[in-house]
Coordinates of C-alpha atoms in Angstrom, one line a residue:
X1 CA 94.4 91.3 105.6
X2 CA 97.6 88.6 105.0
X3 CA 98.0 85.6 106.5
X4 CA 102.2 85.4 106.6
X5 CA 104.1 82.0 106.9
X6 CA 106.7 81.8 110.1
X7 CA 109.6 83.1 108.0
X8 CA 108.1 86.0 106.7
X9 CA 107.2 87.2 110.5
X10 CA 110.4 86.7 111.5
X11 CA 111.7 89.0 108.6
X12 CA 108.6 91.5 108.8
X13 CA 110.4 91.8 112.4
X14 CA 113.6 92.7 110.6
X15 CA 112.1 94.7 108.0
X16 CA 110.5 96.8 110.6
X17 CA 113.9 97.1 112.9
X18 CA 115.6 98.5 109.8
X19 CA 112.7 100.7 108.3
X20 CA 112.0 102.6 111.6
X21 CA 115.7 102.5 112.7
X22 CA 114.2 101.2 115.9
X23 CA 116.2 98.0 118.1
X24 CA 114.8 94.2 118.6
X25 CA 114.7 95.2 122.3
X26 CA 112.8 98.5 121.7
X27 CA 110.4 96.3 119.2
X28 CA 110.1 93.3 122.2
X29 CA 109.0 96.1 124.3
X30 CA 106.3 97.6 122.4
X31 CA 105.1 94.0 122.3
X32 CA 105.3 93.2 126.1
X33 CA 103.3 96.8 126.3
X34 CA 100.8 95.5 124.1
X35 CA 100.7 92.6 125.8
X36 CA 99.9 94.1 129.6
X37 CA 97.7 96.9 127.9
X38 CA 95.4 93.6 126.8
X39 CA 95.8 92.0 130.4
X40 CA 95.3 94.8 132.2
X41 CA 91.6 95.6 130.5
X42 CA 90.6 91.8 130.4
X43 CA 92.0 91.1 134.3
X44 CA 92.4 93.8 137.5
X45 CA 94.8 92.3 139.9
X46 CA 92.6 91.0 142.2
X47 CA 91.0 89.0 139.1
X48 CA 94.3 87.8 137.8
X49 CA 95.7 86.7 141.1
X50 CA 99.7 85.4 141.0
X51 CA 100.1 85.3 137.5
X52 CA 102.8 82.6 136.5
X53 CA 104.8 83.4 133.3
X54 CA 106.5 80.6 132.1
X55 CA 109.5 81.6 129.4
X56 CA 111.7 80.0 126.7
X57 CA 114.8 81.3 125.9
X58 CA 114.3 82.7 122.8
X59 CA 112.4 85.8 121.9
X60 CA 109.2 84.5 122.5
X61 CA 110.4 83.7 126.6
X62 CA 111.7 87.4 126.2
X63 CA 108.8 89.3 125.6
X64 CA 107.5 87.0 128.7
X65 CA 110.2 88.7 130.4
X66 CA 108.9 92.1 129.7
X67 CA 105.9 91.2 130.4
X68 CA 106.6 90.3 133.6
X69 CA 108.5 93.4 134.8
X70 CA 105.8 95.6 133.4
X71 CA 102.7 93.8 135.1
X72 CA 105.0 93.6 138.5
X73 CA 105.1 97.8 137.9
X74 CA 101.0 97.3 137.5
X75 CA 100.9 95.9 140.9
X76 CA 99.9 92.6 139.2
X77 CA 101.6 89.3 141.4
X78 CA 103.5 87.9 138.9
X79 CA 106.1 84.3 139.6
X80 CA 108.6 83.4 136.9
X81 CA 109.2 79.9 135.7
X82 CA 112.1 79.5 133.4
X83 CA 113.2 76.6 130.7
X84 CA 116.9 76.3 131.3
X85 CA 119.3 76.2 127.6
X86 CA 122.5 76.4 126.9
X87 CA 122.3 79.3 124.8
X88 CA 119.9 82.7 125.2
X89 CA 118.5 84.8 122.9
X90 CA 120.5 88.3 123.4
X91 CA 116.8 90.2 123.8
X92 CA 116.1 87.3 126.5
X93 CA 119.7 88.1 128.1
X94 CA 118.8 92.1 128.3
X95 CA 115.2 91.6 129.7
X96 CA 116.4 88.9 132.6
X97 CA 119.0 91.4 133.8
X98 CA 116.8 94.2 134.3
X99 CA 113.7 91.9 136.1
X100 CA 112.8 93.5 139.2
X101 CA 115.3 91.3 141.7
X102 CA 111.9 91.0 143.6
X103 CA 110.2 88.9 141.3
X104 CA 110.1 85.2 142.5
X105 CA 112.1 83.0 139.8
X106 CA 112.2 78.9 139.6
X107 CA 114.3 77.4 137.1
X108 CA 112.1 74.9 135.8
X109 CA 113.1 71.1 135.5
X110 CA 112.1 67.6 135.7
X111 CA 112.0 67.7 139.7
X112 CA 110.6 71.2 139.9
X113 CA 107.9 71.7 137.4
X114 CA 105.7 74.8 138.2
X115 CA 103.0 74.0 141.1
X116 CA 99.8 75.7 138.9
X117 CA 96.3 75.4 140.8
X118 CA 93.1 75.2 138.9
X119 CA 91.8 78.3 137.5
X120 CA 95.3 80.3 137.8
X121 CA 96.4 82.7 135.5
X122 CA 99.5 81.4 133.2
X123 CA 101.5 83.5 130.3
X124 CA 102.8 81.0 128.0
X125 CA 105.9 82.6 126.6
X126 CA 107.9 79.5 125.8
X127 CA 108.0 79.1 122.0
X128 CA 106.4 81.2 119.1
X129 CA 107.1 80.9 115.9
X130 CA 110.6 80.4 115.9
X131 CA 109.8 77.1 116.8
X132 CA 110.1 74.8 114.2
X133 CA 109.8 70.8 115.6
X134 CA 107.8 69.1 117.4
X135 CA 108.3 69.5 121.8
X136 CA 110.3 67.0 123.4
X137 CA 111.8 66.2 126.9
X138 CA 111.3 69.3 129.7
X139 CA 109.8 71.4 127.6
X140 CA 107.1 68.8 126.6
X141 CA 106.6 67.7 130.0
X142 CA 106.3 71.3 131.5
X143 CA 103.7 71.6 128.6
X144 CA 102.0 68.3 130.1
X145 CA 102.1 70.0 133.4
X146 CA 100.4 73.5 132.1
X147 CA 97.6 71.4 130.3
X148 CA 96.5 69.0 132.8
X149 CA 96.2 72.2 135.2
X150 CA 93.1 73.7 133.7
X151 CA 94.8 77.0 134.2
X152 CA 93.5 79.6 131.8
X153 CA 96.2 80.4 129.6
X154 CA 97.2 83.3 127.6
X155 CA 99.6 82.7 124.8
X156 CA 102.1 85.1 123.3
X157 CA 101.8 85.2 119.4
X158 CA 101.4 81.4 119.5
X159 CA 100.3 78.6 121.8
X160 CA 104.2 76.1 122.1
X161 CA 104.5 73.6 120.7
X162 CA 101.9 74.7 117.5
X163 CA 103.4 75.4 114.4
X164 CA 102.0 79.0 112.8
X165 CA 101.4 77.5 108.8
X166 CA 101.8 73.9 108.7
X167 CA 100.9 70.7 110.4
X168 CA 102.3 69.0 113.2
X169 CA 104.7 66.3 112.5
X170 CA 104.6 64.3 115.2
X171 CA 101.0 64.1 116.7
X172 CA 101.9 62.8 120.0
X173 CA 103.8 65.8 120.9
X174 CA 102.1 68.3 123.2
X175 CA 100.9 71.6 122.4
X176 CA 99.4 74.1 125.3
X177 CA 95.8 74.4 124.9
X178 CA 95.6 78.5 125.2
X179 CA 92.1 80.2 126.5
X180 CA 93.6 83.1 124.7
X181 CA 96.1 83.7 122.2
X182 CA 97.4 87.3 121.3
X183 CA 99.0 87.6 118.0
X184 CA 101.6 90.8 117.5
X185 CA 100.0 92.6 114.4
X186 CA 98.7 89.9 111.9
X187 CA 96.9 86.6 112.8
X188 CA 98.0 82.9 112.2
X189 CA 96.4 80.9 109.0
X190 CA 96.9 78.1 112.3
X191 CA 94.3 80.0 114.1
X192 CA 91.2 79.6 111.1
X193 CA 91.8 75.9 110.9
X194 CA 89.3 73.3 112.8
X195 CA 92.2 70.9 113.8
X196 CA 94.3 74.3 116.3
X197 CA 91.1 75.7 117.3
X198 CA 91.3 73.5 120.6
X199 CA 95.1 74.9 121.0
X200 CA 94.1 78.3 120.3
X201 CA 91.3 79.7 122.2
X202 CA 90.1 82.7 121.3
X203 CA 92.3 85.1 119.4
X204 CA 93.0 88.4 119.2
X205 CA 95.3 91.1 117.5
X206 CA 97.3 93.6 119.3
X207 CA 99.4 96.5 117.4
X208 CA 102.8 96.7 117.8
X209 CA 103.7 99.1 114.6
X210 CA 104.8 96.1 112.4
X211 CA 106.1 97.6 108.4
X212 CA 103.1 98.5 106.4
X213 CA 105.3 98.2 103.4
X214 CA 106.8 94.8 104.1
X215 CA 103.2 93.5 104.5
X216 CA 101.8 94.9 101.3
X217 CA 104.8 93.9 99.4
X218 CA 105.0 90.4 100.7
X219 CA 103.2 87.2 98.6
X220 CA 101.2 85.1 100.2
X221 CA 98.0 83.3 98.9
X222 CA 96.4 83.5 102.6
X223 CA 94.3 86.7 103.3
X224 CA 91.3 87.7 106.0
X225 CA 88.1 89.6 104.6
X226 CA 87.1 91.2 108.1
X227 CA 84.4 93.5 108.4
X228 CA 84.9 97.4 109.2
X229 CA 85.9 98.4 112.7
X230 CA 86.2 94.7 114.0
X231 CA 88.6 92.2 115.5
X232 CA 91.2 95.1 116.8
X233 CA 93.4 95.0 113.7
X234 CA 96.0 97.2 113.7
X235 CA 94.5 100.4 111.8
X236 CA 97.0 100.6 109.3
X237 CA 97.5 97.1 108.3
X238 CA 93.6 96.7 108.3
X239 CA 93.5 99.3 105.3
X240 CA 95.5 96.4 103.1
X241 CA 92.3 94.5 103.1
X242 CA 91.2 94.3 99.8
X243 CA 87.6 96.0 98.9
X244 CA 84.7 93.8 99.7
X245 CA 82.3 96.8 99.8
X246 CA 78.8 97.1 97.9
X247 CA 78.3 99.6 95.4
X248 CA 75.6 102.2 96.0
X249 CA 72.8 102.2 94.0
X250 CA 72.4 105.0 91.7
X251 CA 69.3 107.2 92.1
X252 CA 67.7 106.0 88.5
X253 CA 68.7 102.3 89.0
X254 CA 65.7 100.2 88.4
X255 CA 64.9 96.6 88.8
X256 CA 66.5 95.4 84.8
X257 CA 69.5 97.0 86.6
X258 CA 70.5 94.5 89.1
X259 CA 69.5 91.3 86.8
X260 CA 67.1 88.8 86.3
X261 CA 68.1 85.7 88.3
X262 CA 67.0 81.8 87.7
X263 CA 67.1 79.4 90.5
X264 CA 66.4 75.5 90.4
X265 CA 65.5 73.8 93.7
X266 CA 63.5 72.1 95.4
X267 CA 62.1 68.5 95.5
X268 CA 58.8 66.8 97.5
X269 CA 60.0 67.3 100.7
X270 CA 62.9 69.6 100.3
X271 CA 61.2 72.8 99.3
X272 CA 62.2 74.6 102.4
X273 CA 65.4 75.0 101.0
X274 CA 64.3 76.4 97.7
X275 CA 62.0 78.7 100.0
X276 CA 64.8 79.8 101.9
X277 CA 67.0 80.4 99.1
X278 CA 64.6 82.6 97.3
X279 CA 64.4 84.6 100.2
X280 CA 67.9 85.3 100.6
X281 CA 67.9 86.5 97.2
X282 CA 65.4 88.7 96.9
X283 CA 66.8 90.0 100.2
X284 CA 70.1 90.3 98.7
X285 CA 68.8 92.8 96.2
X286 CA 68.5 90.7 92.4
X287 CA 66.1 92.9 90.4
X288 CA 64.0 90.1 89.1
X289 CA 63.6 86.3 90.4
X290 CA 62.2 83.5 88.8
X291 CA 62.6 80.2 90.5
X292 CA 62.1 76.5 88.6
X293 CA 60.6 73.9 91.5
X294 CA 59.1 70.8 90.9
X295 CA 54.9 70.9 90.7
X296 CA 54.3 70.1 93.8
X297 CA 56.4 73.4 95.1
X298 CA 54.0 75.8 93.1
X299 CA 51.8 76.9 95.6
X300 CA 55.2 76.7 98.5
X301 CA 56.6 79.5 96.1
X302 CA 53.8 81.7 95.4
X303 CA 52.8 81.7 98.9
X304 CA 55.9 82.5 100.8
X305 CA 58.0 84.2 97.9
X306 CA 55.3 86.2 96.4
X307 CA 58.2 88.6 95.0
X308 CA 59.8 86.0 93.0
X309 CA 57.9 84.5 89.3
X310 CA 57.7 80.8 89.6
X311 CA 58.4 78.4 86.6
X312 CA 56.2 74.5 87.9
X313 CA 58.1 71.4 86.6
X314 CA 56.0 69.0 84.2
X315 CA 56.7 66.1 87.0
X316 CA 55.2 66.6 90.4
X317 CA 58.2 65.3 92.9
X318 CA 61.3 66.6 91.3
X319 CA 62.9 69.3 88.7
X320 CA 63.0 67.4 85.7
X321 CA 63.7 70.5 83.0
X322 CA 65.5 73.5 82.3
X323 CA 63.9 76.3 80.9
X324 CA 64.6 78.4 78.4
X325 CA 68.0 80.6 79.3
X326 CA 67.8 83.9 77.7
X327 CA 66.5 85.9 80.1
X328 CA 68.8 85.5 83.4
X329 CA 72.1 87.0 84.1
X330 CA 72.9 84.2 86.7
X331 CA 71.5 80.6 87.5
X332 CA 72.0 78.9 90.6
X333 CA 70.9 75.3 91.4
X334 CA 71.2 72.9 94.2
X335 CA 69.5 73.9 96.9
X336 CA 66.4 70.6 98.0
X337 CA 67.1 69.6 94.3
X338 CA 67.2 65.7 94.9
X339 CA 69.5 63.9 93.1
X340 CA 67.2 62.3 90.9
X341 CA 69.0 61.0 87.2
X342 CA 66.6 63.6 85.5
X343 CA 67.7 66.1 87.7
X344 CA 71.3 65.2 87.0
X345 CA 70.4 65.6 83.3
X346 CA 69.1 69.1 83.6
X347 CA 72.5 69.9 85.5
X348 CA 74.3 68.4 82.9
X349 CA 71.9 70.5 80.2
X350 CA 72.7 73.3 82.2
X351 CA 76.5 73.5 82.4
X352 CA 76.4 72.6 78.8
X353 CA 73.8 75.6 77.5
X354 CA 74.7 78.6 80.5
X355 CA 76.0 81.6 78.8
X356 CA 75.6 83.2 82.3
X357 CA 77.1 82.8 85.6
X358 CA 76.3 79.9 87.4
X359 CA 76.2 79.1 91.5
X360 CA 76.2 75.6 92.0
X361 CA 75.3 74.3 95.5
X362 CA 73.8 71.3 97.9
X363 CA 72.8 68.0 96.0
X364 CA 73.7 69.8 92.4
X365 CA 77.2 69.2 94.0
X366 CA 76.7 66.0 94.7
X367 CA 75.4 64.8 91.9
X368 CA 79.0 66.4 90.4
X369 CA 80.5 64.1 92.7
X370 CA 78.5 61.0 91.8
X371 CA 79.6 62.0 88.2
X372 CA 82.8 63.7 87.8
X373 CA 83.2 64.0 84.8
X374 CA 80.6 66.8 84.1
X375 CA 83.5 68.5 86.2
X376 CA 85.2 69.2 82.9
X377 CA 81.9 71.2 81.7
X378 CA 82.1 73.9 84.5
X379 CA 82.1 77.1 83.0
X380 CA 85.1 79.6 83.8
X381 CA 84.4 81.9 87.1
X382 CA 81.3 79.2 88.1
X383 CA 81.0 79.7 92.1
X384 CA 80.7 76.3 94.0
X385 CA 79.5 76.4 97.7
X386 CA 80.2 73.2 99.4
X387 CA 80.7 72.1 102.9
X388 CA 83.0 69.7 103.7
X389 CA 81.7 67.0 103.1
X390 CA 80.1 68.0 99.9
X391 CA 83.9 69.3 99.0
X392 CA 85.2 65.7 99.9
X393 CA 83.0 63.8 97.4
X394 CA 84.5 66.3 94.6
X395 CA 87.9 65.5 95.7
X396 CA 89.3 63.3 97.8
X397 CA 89.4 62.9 101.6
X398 CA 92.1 65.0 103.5
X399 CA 94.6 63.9 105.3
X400 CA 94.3 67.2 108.1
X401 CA 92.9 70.8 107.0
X402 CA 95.8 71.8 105.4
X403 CA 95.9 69.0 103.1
X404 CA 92.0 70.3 102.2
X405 CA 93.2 74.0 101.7
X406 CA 95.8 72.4 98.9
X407 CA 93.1 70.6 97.8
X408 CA 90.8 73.6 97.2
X409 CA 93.6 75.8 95.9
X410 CA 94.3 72.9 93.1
X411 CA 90.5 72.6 92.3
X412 CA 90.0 76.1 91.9
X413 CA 92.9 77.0 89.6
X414 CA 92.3 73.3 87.6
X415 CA 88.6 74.1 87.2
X416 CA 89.0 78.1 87.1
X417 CA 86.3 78.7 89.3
X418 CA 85.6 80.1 92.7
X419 CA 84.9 77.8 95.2
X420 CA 83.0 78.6 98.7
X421 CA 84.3 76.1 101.4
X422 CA 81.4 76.3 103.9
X423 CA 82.8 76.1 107.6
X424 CA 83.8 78.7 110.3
X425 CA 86.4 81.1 108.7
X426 CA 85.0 79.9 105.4
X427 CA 87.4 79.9 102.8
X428 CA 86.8 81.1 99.3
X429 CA 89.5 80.1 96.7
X430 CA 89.9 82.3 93.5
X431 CA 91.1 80.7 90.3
X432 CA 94.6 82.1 91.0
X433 CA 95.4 80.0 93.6
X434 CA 94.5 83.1 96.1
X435 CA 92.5 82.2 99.4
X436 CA 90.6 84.4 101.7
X437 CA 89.1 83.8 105.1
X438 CA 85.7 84.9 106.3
X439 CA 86.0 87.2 109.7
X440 CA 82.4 86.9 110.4
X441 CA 79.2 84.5 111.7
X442 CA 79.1 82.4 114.3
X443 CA 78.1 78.6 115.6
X444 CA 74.6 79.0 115.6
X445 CA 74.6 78.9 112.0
X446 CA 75.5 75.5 112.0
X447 CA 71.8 74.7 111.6
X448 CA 69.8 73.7 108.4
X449 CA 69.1 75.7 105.7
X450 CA 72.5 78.3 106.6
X451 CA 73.8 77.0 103.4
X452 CA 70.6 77.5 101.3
X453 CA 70.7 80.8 102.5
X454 CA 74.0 81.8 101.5
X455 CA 73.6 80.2 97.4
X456 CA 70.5 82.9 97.5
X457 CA 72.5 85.7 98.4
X458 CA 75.9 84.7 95.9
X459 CA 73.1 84.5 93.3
X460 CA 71.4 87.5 93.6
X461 CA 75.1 89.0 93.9
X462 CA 76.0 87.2 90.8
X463 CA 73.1 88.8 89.2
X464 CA 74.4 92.4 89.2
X465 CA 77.0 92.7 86.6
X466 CA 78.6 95.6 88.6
X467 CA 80.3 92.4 90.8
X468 CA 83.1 90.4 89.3
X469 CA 82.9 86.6 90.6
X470 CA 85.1 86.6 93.6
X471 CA 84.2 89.7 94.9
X472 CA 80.6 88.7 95.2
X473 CA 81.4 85.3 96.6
X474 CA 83.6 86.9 99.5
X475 CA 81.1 89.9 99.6
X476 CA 78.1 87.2 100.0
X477 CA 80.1 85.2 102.4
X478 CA 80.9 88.2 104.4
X479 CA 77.4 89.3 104.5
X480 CA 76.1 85.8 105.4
X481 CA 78.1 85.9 108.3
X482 CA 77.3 89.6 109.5
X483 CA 73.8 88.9 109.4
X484 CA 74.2 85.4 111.6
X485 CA 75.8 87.7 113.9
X486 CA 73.4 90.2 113.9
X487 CA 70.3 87.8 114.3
X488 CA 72.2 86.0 117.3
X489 CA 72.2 89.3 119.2
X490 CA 68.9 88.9 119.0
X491 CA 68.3 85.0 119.3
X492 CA 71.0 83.8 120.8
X493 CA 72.9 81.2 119.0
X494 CA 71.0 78.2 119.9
X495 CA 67.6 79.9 118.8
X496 CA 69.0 81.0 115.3
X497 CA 67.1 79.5 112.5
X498 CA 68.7 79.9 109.0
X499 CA 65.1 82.1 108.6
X500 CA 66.4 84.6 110.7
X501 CA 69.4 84.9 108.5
X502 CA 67.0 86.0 105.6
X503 CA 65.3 88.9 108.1
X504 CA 68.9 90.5 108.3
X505 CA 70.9 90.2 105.0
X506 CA 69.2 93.7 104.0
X507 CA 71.2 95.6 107.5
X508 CA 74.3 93.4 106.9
X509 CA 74.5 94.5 103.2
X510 CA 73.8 98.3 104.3
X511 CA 76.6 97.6 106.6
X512 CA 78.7 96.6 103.7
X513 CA 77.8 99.3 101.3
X514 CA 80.5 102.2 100.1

């Protein structure tokens, strides 16, 4: 699914006026229906209470408008507040004169800011992404007011005040922190970065019949890998996702067919994540595993990955050779590897001799960033998995998160690799500058080991040549998540362990499969 800047909402609004020969007023009130269809299954009446819609005077403050003469028809108590301009939007203009003359109105200014009470219900319809500076005089202090009320707060399209693509300019101004936000037909690339998620609440999508063909024809190098069925994506526009899907297994596949996959890992005291990496990709489906660990992870291997063959370094503590290539179809290395200098030398080795795809992960990462110029030996279509801090030491710090997205998009296409930036709505950038967002997981995997889990499965999906490099980096990712969220329905999310994400990659990937 696309992630489209500001402008190219505003003219998939236009594109979708013309293409169904439809009006903006007839389009603002499919949104205002879509709107009070969402608050009337989240809120009865009696739950909402008086609900205060507050309303700029552009588009955004119309569809408040609507809004508010449609719940008032509900039999929802509804109480305008209005920003005063000197010039209306003419959708604004048509929904004010056919309010309900019932429906209590206070035109909002510095003496008379709306009286909100803890816990009330509040429509912020005062900007959306029309808006394109930062909030100043009443509008910032109405925005004051609505924050410091500890209201819950549902915004239209876009909290005020919070630009949909691009960081604030001034970082004093306020924004309104939304419980909920309701975007009309796509989400915001605002709403999958750390810095807006205390702005934006949770999100959600609601269909409003936006052009199919002005959203498959547009550019963009922002898209949303979501799984089947979820997140209440328009239908239609869903079906642009690209496919992410497994391919079925034919009935005389056998175990040569799905490759032979090397990992490196491990180090004395680290082999948990070697043991939890394994796992993932023998759970993932790899035909054959061998997995290099340091002597003293022998009998850690063979006893809790009996599956896998295991290859025991010469020296006791840490991974100190590489063995002989020819057999693999993929090689990952990273996960507990230490960062010991002969462990940097087998890296090194590695990226030098690999005639095979190569996942590179946890301290193999570091050590890149400790010495950057083995940068310049990564292999085309290599697949990095860092977290943020892991991508930091490759790069440079950020200045916000979409200073780190440039930054991945430019390592990606410099490097021509794929690159795995570990967070919630992970992002995996493609060597052509393309980025797409993870739908699924969860916070309980923000727990040791996630990570380790995840290398396992993009190695074992690396391993069957059926899978090109990005798709079995988003397919891995997607997977990841699913199965986080399929072991917190049973744990909880403070009881996951990044074990239980092992036990449920096999239903995830089923879930995933064409």
């Amino acid at each position: 699914m696309k992630l489209l800047s500001a402008a190219q909402i505003r003219a998939l609004d236009q594109a979708t006026i013309a293409e169904q020969r439809t009006t903006s007023t007839a389009l603002m009130e499919r949104a205002a229906t879509a709107l009070g269809d969402w608050l009337r299954r989240h809120y009865s009446p009696r739950e909402a209470g008086e609900i205060w819609l507050l309303c700029g005077p552009g588009n955004n403050g119309g569809d408040g408008l609507a809004l508010a003469r449609l719940l008032f028809m509900a039999g929802y108590a509804v109480r305008l507040g209005l920003l005063p301009a000197e010039k209306y939007s003419d959708d604004y203009q048509y929904n004010h004169h056919v309010l309900p003359k019932v429906i209590p109105i206070t035109e909002l200014s510095a003496d008379n800011l709306p009286a909100i009470q803890p816990g009330a219900l509040v429509i912020d319809a005062l900007f959306g992404t029309g808006l394109s500076r930062p909030l100043d005089g009443l509008a910032a202090a109405v925005v004051r007011r609505l924050n410091d009320s500890h209201a819950r707060v549902i915004a239209v399209d876009l909290p005020s005040g919070l630009l949909a693509d691009a960081p604030q300019p001034d970082a004093s101004a306020p924004i309104v922190r939304a419980t909920h936000t309701i975007s009309f037909g796509l989400p915001k690339l605002a709403f999958l970065l750390p810095q807006n998620a205390g702005y934006v609440g949770e999100w959600h999508v609601v269909n409003i019949q936006l052009s199919e063909y002005f959203v498959e024809q547009a550019e963009t190098p922002w898209q949303l890998t979501r799984m089947p069925g979820t997140l209440g994506f328009d239908a239609a526009l869903a079906a642009l996702t690209p496919d992410v899907t497994l391919p079925r297994r034919s009935k005389f596949a056998y175990k040569n067919t799905f490759g032979h996959a090397l990992l490196l890992a491990g180090s004395r005291g680290k082999m948990g994540a070697a043991v939890l990496s394994s796992g993932a990709c023998l759970r993932g489906g790899v035909g054959l595993l061998t997995v290099a660990v340091p002597g003293c992870g022998y009998d850690i291997i063979q006893t809790t990955r009996p599956e896998a063959m295991c290859l025991p370094d010469a020296e006791a503590d840490f991974i100190s050779e590489l063995p002989d290539l020819q057999a693999y179809q993929a090689i990952g290395i990273g996960p507990g590897l230490g960062q010991d200098e002969a462990s940097r030398a087998v890296l090194e080795k590695l990226l030098r001799e690999a005639k095979v795809p190569l996942v590179i992960d946890a301290d193999a990462l570091n050590l890149l960033g400790q010495h950057r110029e083995l940068l310049d030996l990564l292999p085309e279509n290599t697949v990095l998995t860092p977290h943020i801090g892991e991508f930091t030491r490759l790069t440079e710090k950020a200045r916000d998160d979409y200073h780190r997205l440039d930054l991945l998009r430019q390592f990606a296409q410099q490097h021509k690799c794929v690159v795995v930036l570990k967070g919630a709505y992970t992002a995996v950038a493609a060597p052509d500058g393309q980025v797409y967002f993870n739908s699924t997981g969860n916070p309980g995997m923000g727990t040791g080991g996630s990570g380790d889990v995840l290398t396992g499965l993009v190695l074992a999906l690396r391993a069957d040549q059926r899978l090109d490099p990005l798709r079995a980096a988003r397919l891995a990712v997607l997977a990841h998540g699913h199965a986080g969220d399929l072991a917190a329905l049973e744990t909880g999310e403070a009881g996951l362990v990044a074990g239980d994400l092992v036990r449920f990659i096999g239903p995830a990937l089923r879930a995933l499969t064409a």
